Amino acid sequence: MTTTLTGNERLRAAMVAANVTIEGLADHLGIDPKSVDRWLNTDRTPHARNAEAAAKYLRADAYHLWPRLGERHRSMPTAQDEVVACYPMRSTVPYGLWRSTLAGAATVIDLAIANLLFLADAVWDLPTLLADKASAGVRVRIVTPEDPAGPVTGLGDVFPSLLTVPGLRLSTHPGLRADVLRADDDLLVTTPIDGLTPALAPVLHLRRLGPAPMTGGYLATLDHLFATATPARPMAHLRAVAA
């Protein structure tokens, strides 16, 4: 009697190549390992959001791993599909998420940061990380407030070494209020609320899908900020620090 095996051999091969276990992939996606097991051993196709996240983690193409993904998701993705997680305040965001999101970028990093002191704490080696990404060909853009609040919150004060890193586009903008961290298709957005300190504002983890009904607005905002920003003047910043 011949036994016919069913399952997703493309997914299995990608997990073996990436040295990722069922439990490891499930933990990364925040789902039950039984779901990953079903993806492997049946013809089950995951939700588009999980498929894209799993493929990115495995450095594979979601439509190669699940050829029927396009058939299942012919309709336009909704804004809710792009929400990976919503955190009520900054302190509830997993601490390592800020750095791991930037570290996973392969093509684009955009930082529109109004609260530099927070980022200095969340990503302790940011200058080195960004320098390595820029040298690897990743486009890195940073925009900070033109007139930062507080005595020591300018780019030259918090990250002085960034001013001399080649390949980084540094600029300032008078209208910057929110914190938007973009790494390829992932965004971490701190949404400002009038009368509420930024540390207590909600944080959205978004991932662009298809025509990006929700992330598209943030991506357009980033492009507008950088198009209308003023290039940073490193020497002026450095003199201010020295003073």
Short mmCIF file of C-alpha atoms in Angstrom, two decimals:
data_model
loop_
_atom_site.label_atom_id
_atom_site.label_comp_id
_atom_site.label_asym_id
_atom_site.label_seq_id
_atom_site.Cartn_x
_atom_site.Cartn_y
_atom_site.Cartn_z
CA MET A 1 0.00 0.00 0.00
CA THR A 2 1.44 3.34 -1.01
CA THR A 3 1.12 6.28 1.40
CA THR A 4 0.76 9.69 -0.18
CA LEU A 5 2.35 12.47 1.85
CA THR A 6 0.78 15.88 1.73
CA GLY A 7 2.25 19.09 2.94
CA ASN A 8 4.07 22.26 2.02
CA GLU A 9 7.56 21.22 1.04
CA ARG A 10 8.49 24.76 -0.03
CA LEU A 11 7.74 26.04 3.45
CA ARG A 12 9.58 23.11 5.01
CA ALA A 13 12.66 23.78 2.87
CA ALA A 14 12.60 27.49 3.71
CA MET A 15 12.42 26.74 7.43
CA VAL A 16 15.28 24.25 7.20
CA ALA A 17 17.40 26.72 5.23
CA ALA A 18 16.72 29.44 7.81
CA ASN A 19 17.22 27.02 10.72
CA VAL A 20 13.79 27.94 12.09
CA THR A 21 11.64 25.46 14.02
CA ILE A 22 7.87 25.26 14.14
CA GLU A 23 7.94 26.72 17.65
CA GLY A 24 10.39 29.44 16.61
CA LEU A 25 8.25 30.59 13.69
CA ALA A 26 5.09 30.49 15.78
CA ASP A 27 6.75 32.51 18.54
CA HIS A 28 7.93 35.14 16.04
CA LEU A 29 4.42 35.47 14.59
CA GLY A 30 2.68 35.34 17.96
CA ILE A 31 0.48 32.38 16.99
CA ASP A 32 -0.11 28.79 18.15
CA PRO A 33 2.52 26.28 16.91
CA LYS A 34 -0.38 24.09 15.78
CA SER A 35 -1.14 26.65 13.08
CA VAL A 36 2.40 26.43 11.69
CA ASP A 37 2.19 22.64 11.87
CA ARG A 38 -0.97 22.75 9.75
CA TRP A 39 0.76 24.98 7.21
CA LEU A 40 3.52 22.40 6.93
CA ASN A 41 1.52 19.21 6.86
CA THR A 42 -1.64 20.19 5.00
CA ASP A 43 -2.50 22.48 2.12
CA ARG A 44 -3.64 25.18 4.54
CA THR A 45 -2.88 28.73 3.34
CA PRO A 46 -2.45 31.29 6.13
CA HIS A 47 -3.95 34.74 6.34
CA ALA A 48 -2.11 37.22 4.13
CA ARG A 49 -0.65 39.10 7.10
CA ASN A 50 0.82 35.93 8.64
CA ALA A 51 2.01 34.69 5.26
CA GLU A 52 3.90 37.93 4.56
CA ALA A 53 5.39 38.04 8.06
CA ALA A 54 6.49 34.40 7.92
CA ALA A 55 8.03 34.83 4.47
CA LYS A 56 9.95 37.92 5.58
CA TYR A 57 11.29 36.09 8.64
CA LEU A 58 12.37 33.17 6.46
CA ARG A 59 13.78 35.50 3.77
CA ALA A 60 11.47 33.95 1.19
CA ASP A 61 8.61 35.02 -1.06
CA ALA A 62 5.13 34.50 0.36
CA TYR A 63 3.66 33.62 -3.04
CA HIS A 64 6.39 31.03 -3.62
CA LEU A 65 5.69 29.42 -0.25
CA TRP A 66 1.92 29.54 -0.76
CA PRO A 67 1.07 29.68 -4.50
CA ARG A 68 -2.66 29.84 -3.73
CA LEU A 69 -2.24 32.96 -1.62
CA GLY A 70 -3.17 35.21 -4.52
CA GLU A 71 -6.30 33.19 -5.28
CA ARG A 72 -7.44 33.32 -1.68
CA HIS A 73 -6.85 37.03 -1.29
CA ARG A 74 -8.14 38.52 -4.51
CA SER A 75 -9.97 41.26 -2.62
CA MET A 76 -8.22 44.43 -1.56
CA PRO A 77 -6.58 44.28 1.88
CA THR A 78 -8.37 46.35 4.50
CA ALA A 79 -6.71 48.79 6.85
CA GLN A 80 -7.14 46.27 9.67
CA ASP A 81 -5.07 43.72 7.76
CA GLU A 82 -2.06 46.00 8.00
CA VAL A 83 -2.20 46.32 11.79
CA VAL A 84 0.26 43.84 13.26
CA ALA A 85 -0.23 45.11 16.81
CA CYS A 86 -1.52 48.12 18.71
CA TYR A 87 0.10 49.08 22.01
CA PRO A 88 -1.66 51.43 24.45
CA MET A 89 1.58 53.22 25.33
CA ARG A 90 5.28 53.12 24.50
CA SER A 91 6.28 51.14 27.59
CA THR A 92 4.10 48.20 26.49
CA VAL A 93 5.95 47.78 23.16
CA PRO A 94 8.32 44.78 23.36
CA TYR A 95 11.67 46.42 24.09
CA GLY A 96 13.61 44.60 21.38
CA LEU A 97 11.06 45.37 18.65
CA TRP A 98 12.47 48.84 17.91
CA ARG A 99 15.95 47.51 17.16
CA SER A 100 14.89 44.26 15.49
CA THR A 101 12.64 46.17 13.10
CA LEU A 102 15.54 48.38 11.98
CA ALA A 103 17.96 45.45 11.89
CA GLY A 104 15.67 43.58 9.50
CA ALA A 105 15.63 46.37 6.90
CA ALA A 106 17.10 45.42 3.51
CA THR A 107 16.25 48.44 1.33
CA VAL A 108 14.83 51.44 3.23
CA ILE A 109 15.06 53.01 6.68
CA ASP A 110 13.16 56.23 7.39
CA LEU A 111 13.21 57.85 10.82
CA ALA A 112 10.95 60.82 11.49
CA ILE A 113 11.69 61.24 15.17
CA ALA A 114 10.44 64.01 17.43
CA ASN A 115 11.61 62.29 20.63
CA LEU A 116 15.28 61.45 20.15
CA LEU A 117 15.98 60.64 23.80
CA PHE A 118 13.48 57.79 23.65
CA LEU A 119 15.14 56.34 20.54
CA ALA A 120 18.58 56.57 22.16
CA ASP A 121 17.29 54.33 24.93
CA ALA A 122 15.36 51.93 22.70
CA VAL A 123 18.16 51.37 20.16
CA TRP A 124 21.40 51.68 22.11
CA ASP A 125 23.70 51.14 19.09
CA LEU A 126 21.70 53.18 16.57
CA PRO A 127 24.67 55.04 14.98
CA THR A 128 26.56 51.80 14.35
CA LEU A 129 23.46 49.99 13.12
CA LEU A 130 22.57 52.77 10.67
CA ALA A 131 26.16 53.12 9.48
CA ASP A 132 26.29 49.40 8.73
CA LYS A 133 22.96 49.55 6.90
CA ALA A 134 24.02 52.56 4.84
CA SER A 135 27.29 50.90 3.86
CA ALA A 136 25.29 47.83 2.78
CA GLY A 137 23.25 49.95 0.36
CA VAL A 138 20.16 50.62 2.48
CA ARG A 139 18.69 54.10 1.92
CA VAL A 140 18.70 55.81 5.31
CA ARG A 141 16.85 59.10 5.90
CA ILE A 142 16.43 60.88 9.23
CA VAL A 143 14.34 63.96 9.95
CA THR A 144 14.15 65.63 13.38
CA PRO A 145 12.39 68.76 14.68
CA GLU A 146 13.78 72.09 13.52
CA ASP A 147 13.42 73.55 17.01
CA PRO A 148 13.52 70.61 19.43
CA ALA A 149 11.98 71.05 22.85
CA GLY A 150 14.18 70.80 25.92
CA PRO A 151 17.80 71.79 26.49
CA VAL A 152 19.48 68.71 24.97
CA THR A 153 17.29 66.99 22.38
CA GLY A 154 18.79 67.86 19.00
CA LEU A 155 20.35 65.29 16.72
CA GLY A 156 23.85 66.58 17.46
CA ASP A 157 23.20 66.32 21.19
CA VAL A 158 21.74 62.82 21.31
CA PHE A 159 23.51 61.15 18.37
CA PRO A 160 26.56 63.31 17.55
CA SER A 161 28.31 60.51 15.65
CA LEU A 162 25.43 60.32 13.15
CA LEU A 163 26.46 63.73 11.81
CA THR A 164 29.60 62.25 10.27
CA VAL A 165 28.23 58.92 8.98
CA PRO A 166 28.44 58.82 5.17
CA GLY A 167 25.35 57.82 3.21
CA LEU A 168 22.82 59.15 5.72
CA ARG A 169 20.41 61.89 4.69
CA LEU A 170 19.92 64.12 7.73
CA SER A 171 17.36 66.93 7.83
CA THR A 172 15.10 68.97 10.09
CA HIS A 173 11.45 69.99 9.77
CA PRO A 174 9.40 72.56 11.70
CA GLY A 175 6.16 70.56 11.53
CA LEU A 176 7.36 67.23 12.94
CA ARG A 177 5.26 65.93 15.86
CA ALA A 178 4.88 62.16 15.58
CA ASP A 179 7.52 59.44 15.74
CA VAL A 180 7.50 57.22 12.64
CA LEU A 181 10.09 54.47 12.29
CA ARG A 182 10.02 52.72 8.91
CA ALA A 183 12.07 49.68 7.91
CA ASP A 184 11.06 48.37 4.47
CA ASP A 185 7.36 47.45 4.83
CA ASP A 186 7.22 47.67 8.63
CA LEU A 187 6.32 50.85 10.50
CA LEU A 188 6.26 51.69 14.20
CA VAL A 189 4.15 54.81 14.62
CA THR A 190 3.67 56.77 17.84
CA THR A 191 0.42 58.68 17.47
CA PRO A 192 0.46 62.04 19.30
CA ILE A 193 -2.55 63.05 21.40
CA ASP A 194 -3.03 66.65 22.52
CA GLY A 195 -2.42 67.06 26.23
CA LEU A 196 -0.75 63.64 26.55
CA THR A 197 2.97 63.12 26.94
CA PRO A 198 4.45 61.13 23.99
CA ALA A 199 5.49 58.31 26.31
CA LEU A 200 1.81 57.63 27.04
CA ALA A 201 0.62 57.85 23.43
CA PRO A 202 -0.46 54.69 21.56
CA VAL A 203 1.98 52.92 19.25
CA LEU A 204 0.94 51.11 16.07
CA HIS A 205 2.98 48.34 14.45
CA LEU A 206 1.94 48.36 10.81
CA ARG A 207 2.99 46.24 7.85
CA ARG A 208 2.27 47.37 4.28
CA LEU A 209 0.15 45.01 2.20
CA GLY A 210 -0.77 45.48 -1.45
CA PRO A 211 -1.98 49.03 -2.14
CA ALA A 212 -1.44 49.89 1.54
CA PRO A 213 -4.81 51.38 2.54
CA MET A 214 -3.50 52.37 5.99
CA THR A 215 0.29 52.52 5.79
CA GLY A 216 0.03 54.43 2.52
CA GLY A 217 -0.88 57.59 4.40
CA TYR A 218 2.17 57.34 6.64
CA LEU A 219 4.44 56.57 3.69
CA ALA A 220 3.12 59.61 1.83
CA THR A 221 3.68 61.72 4.95
CA LEU A 222 7.28 60.54 5.20
CA ASP A 223 7.94 61.45 1.57
CA HIS A 224 6.38 64.88 2.13
CA LEU A 225 8.47 65.48 5.25
CA PHE A 226 11.74 64.65 3.52
CA ALA A 227 10.78 66.63 0.40
CA THR A 228 10.10 69.77 2.45
CA ALA A 229 12.76 69.34 5.15
CA THR A 230 15.91 71.41 5.51
CA PRO A 231 19.20 69.54 5.14
CA ALA A 232 21.09 69.36 8.43
CA ARG A 233 24.20 71.49 8.87
CA PRO A 234 26.62 69.28 10.82
CA MET A 235 29.07 72.06 11.74
CA ALA A 236 26.31 74.23 13.23
CA HIS A 237 25.08 71.31 15.31
CA LEU A 238 28.58 70.48 16.49
CA ARG A 239 29.27 74.05 17.56
CA ALA A 240 26.04 74.05 19.56
CA VAL A 241 27.13 70.88 21.36
CA ALA A 242 30.58 72.31 22.07
CA ALA A 243 29.05 75.45 23.53
#
